[in-house]
Short mmCIF file of C-alpha atoms in Angstrom, two decimals:
data_model
loop_
_atom_site.label_atom_id
_atom_site.label_comp_id
_atom_site.label_asym_id
_atom_site.label_seq_id
_atom_site.Cartn_x
_atom_site.Cartn_y
_atom_site.Cartn_z
CA MET A 68 10.21 -5.29 -16.05
CA ALA A 69 7.11 -4.94 -18.25
CA THR A 70 8.23 -7.60 -20.71
CA SER A 71 9.45 -9.72 -17.82
CA VAL A 72 6.07 -10.10 -16.11
CA LEU A 73 4.23 -10.53 -19.42
CA GLY A 74 6.82 -12.95 -20.75
CA LEU A 75 6.77 -15.00 -17.56
CA ALA A 76 2.97 -15.13 -17.57
CA ALA A 77 2.99 -16.42 -21.15
CA GLU A 78 5.65 -19.03 -20.29
CA LEU A 79 3.76 -20.21 -17.20
CA LEU A 80 0.49 -20.50 -19.10
CA GLU A 81 2.20 -22.42 -21.90
CA ALA A 82 3.84 -24.81 -19.41
CA GLY A 83 0.53 -25.64 -17.72
CA SER A 84 -0.54 -25.83 -14.10
CA GLY A 85 1.61 -25.67 -11.02
CA GLY A 86 4.21 -23.18 -12.23
CA LEU A 87 5.66 -20.58 -9.92
CA GLU A 88 8.06 -17.67 -10.58
CA ALA A 89 9.42 -15.12 -8.13
CA LEU A 90 9.30 -11.63 -9.62
CA ARG A 91 10.84 -9.99 -6.57
CA VAL A 92 12.22 -11.26 -3.27
CA HIS A 93 13.34 -9.18 -0.31
CA GLN A 94 15.42 -11.31 2.03
CA PHE A 95 16.13 -9.74 5.41
CA THR A 96 19.84 -9.70 6.21
CA THR A 97 19.66 -9.04 9.95
CA ASP A 98 17.25 -9.72 12.78
CA GLU A 99 17.00 -5.97 13.40
CA GLU A 100 15.93 -5.36 9.81
CA ALA A 101 13.28 -8.08 10.07
CA HIS A 102 11.80 -6.36 13.14
CA ASP A 103 11.92 -2.74 11.94
CA ASP A 104 8.20 -1.95 11.57
CA ASP A 105 8.75 1.32 9.69
CA ALA A 106 11.06 -0.33 7.17
CA ILE A 107 8.63 -3.24 6.72
CA ASP A 108 5.75 -0.82 6.12
CA LYS A 109 7.85 0.88 3.41
CA LEU A 110 8.68 -2.49 1.84
CA TYR A 111 4.99 -3.45 1.85
CA ALA A 112 4.17 -0.16 0.11
CA ASP A 113 6.92 -0.77 -2.47
CA PHE A 114 5.72 -4.31 -3.13
CA ALA A 115 2.09 -3.11 -3.36
CA ALA A 116 3.08 -0.45 -5.92
CA GLU A 117 4.97 -3.02 -7.99
CA PHE A 118 2.01 -5.40 -7.66
CA ASP A 119 -0.37 -2.67 -8.94
CA ARG A 120 1.91 -1.93 -11.92
CA ASP A 121 2.07 -5.62 -12.81
CA VAL A 122 -1.71 -6.04 -12.42
CA ASN A 123 -2.20 -3.19 -14.88
CA LEU A 124 0.21 -4.74 -17.39
CA LEU A 125 -1.30 -8.21 -17.05
CA SER A 126 -4.83 -6.80 -17.29
CA LYS A 127 -4.03 -5.10 -20.59
CA ARG A 128 -3.06 -8.47 -22.04
CA TYR A 129 -5.40 -10.90 -20.20
CA GLY A 130 -8.33 -8.70 -19.18
CA LYS A 131 -9.49 -7.81 -15.69
CA PRO A 132 -8.74 -10.27 -12.90
CA VAL A 133 -11.63 -12.55 -11.96
CA ARG A 134 -10.91 -11.66 -8.35
CA ARG A 135 -8.56 -9.49 -6.28
CA GLY A 136 -7.97 -9.09 -2.60
CA LYS A 137 -5.74 -8.20 0.31
CA GLU A 138 -5.75 -11.48 2.23
CA HIS A 139 -5.49 -15.21 1.71
CA ASP A 140 -7.14 -16.92 -1.26
CA ASP A 141 -7.42 -20.73 -1.31
CA PHE A 142 -6.23 -20.86 -4.92
CA ILE A 143 -2.85 -19.33 -4.02
CA PRO A 144 -0.39 -21.70 -2.29
CA LEU A 145 1.31 -19.00 -0.21
CA ASN A 146 0.96 -17.89 3.40
CA GLY A 147 0.88 -14.25 4.44
CA VAL A 148 -0.65 -12.94 1.21
CA PHE A 149 -1.30 -9.20 1.45
CA ARG A 150 -2.23 -8.56 -2.21
CA PHE A 151 -3.45 -10.93 -4.91
CA ALA A 152 -5.15 -11.03 -8.30
CA VAL A 153 -6.35 -14.09 -10.24
CA TRP A 154 -7.01 -14.28 -13.99
CA SER A 155 -8.76 -16.94 -16.09
CA VAL A 156 -7.27 -17.64 -19.50
CA GLU A 157 -9.11 -20.30 -21.51
CA ASP A 158 -9.07 -23.38 -19.26
CA GLN A 159 -6.31 -22.12 -16.92
CA GLN A 160 -5.97 -19.69 -14.07
CA PHE A 161 -2.92 -17.74 -13.00
CA TYR A 162 -2.22 -15.36 -10.15
CA LEU A 163 0.00 -12.55 -9.00
CA ALA A 164 0.52 -12.36 -5.25
CA ALA A 165 2.56 -10.40 -2.72
CA SER A 166 3.18 -12.24 0.53
CA HIS A 167 5.13 -12.17 3.76
CA GLU A 168 4.62 -15.26 5.87
CA ASP A 169 6.50 -14.16 9.00
CA ARG A 170 9.02 -11.57 10.16
CA GLU A 171 12.10 -13.65 9.42
CA CYS A 172 10.76 -14.86 6.06
CA PRO A 173 11.33 -12.99 2.80
CA ILE A 174 8.74 -10.70 1.26
CA LEU A 175 7.71 -12.12 -2.12
CA LEU A 176 6.06 -11.04 -5.33
CA ILE A 177 5.06 -14.28 -7.07
CA LEU A 178 3.46 -15.17 -10.40
CA GLY A 179 1.98 -18.65 -10.65
CA THR A 180 -0.49 -20.98 -12.30
CA GLY A 181 -3.00 -23.09 -10.42
CA GLU A 182 -3.07 -26.82 -9.96
#
């Protein structure tokens, strides 16, 4: 996974703005699963731990994020963001974000570059 997130970040930065890659997606298979608060809390914790690991890896290569947070950021084109970090690299910015727009929607861990 370590080379995956670093490799994808390098590819996205090389390709330019507007790139988006899903690092992890949890798609709910049943309505009951999508409404199980305890299971969702565990998934959020798992995604947050993976997010933190990836932030550490990306920070070793690209330096500290210029900003981090636990809610929406206008730079990130996702709804339901519950963790994010944004880096500046030369004249570009890229982000790592965990999001969950709504109960029936998948939980996502996304790496992307800004427009």
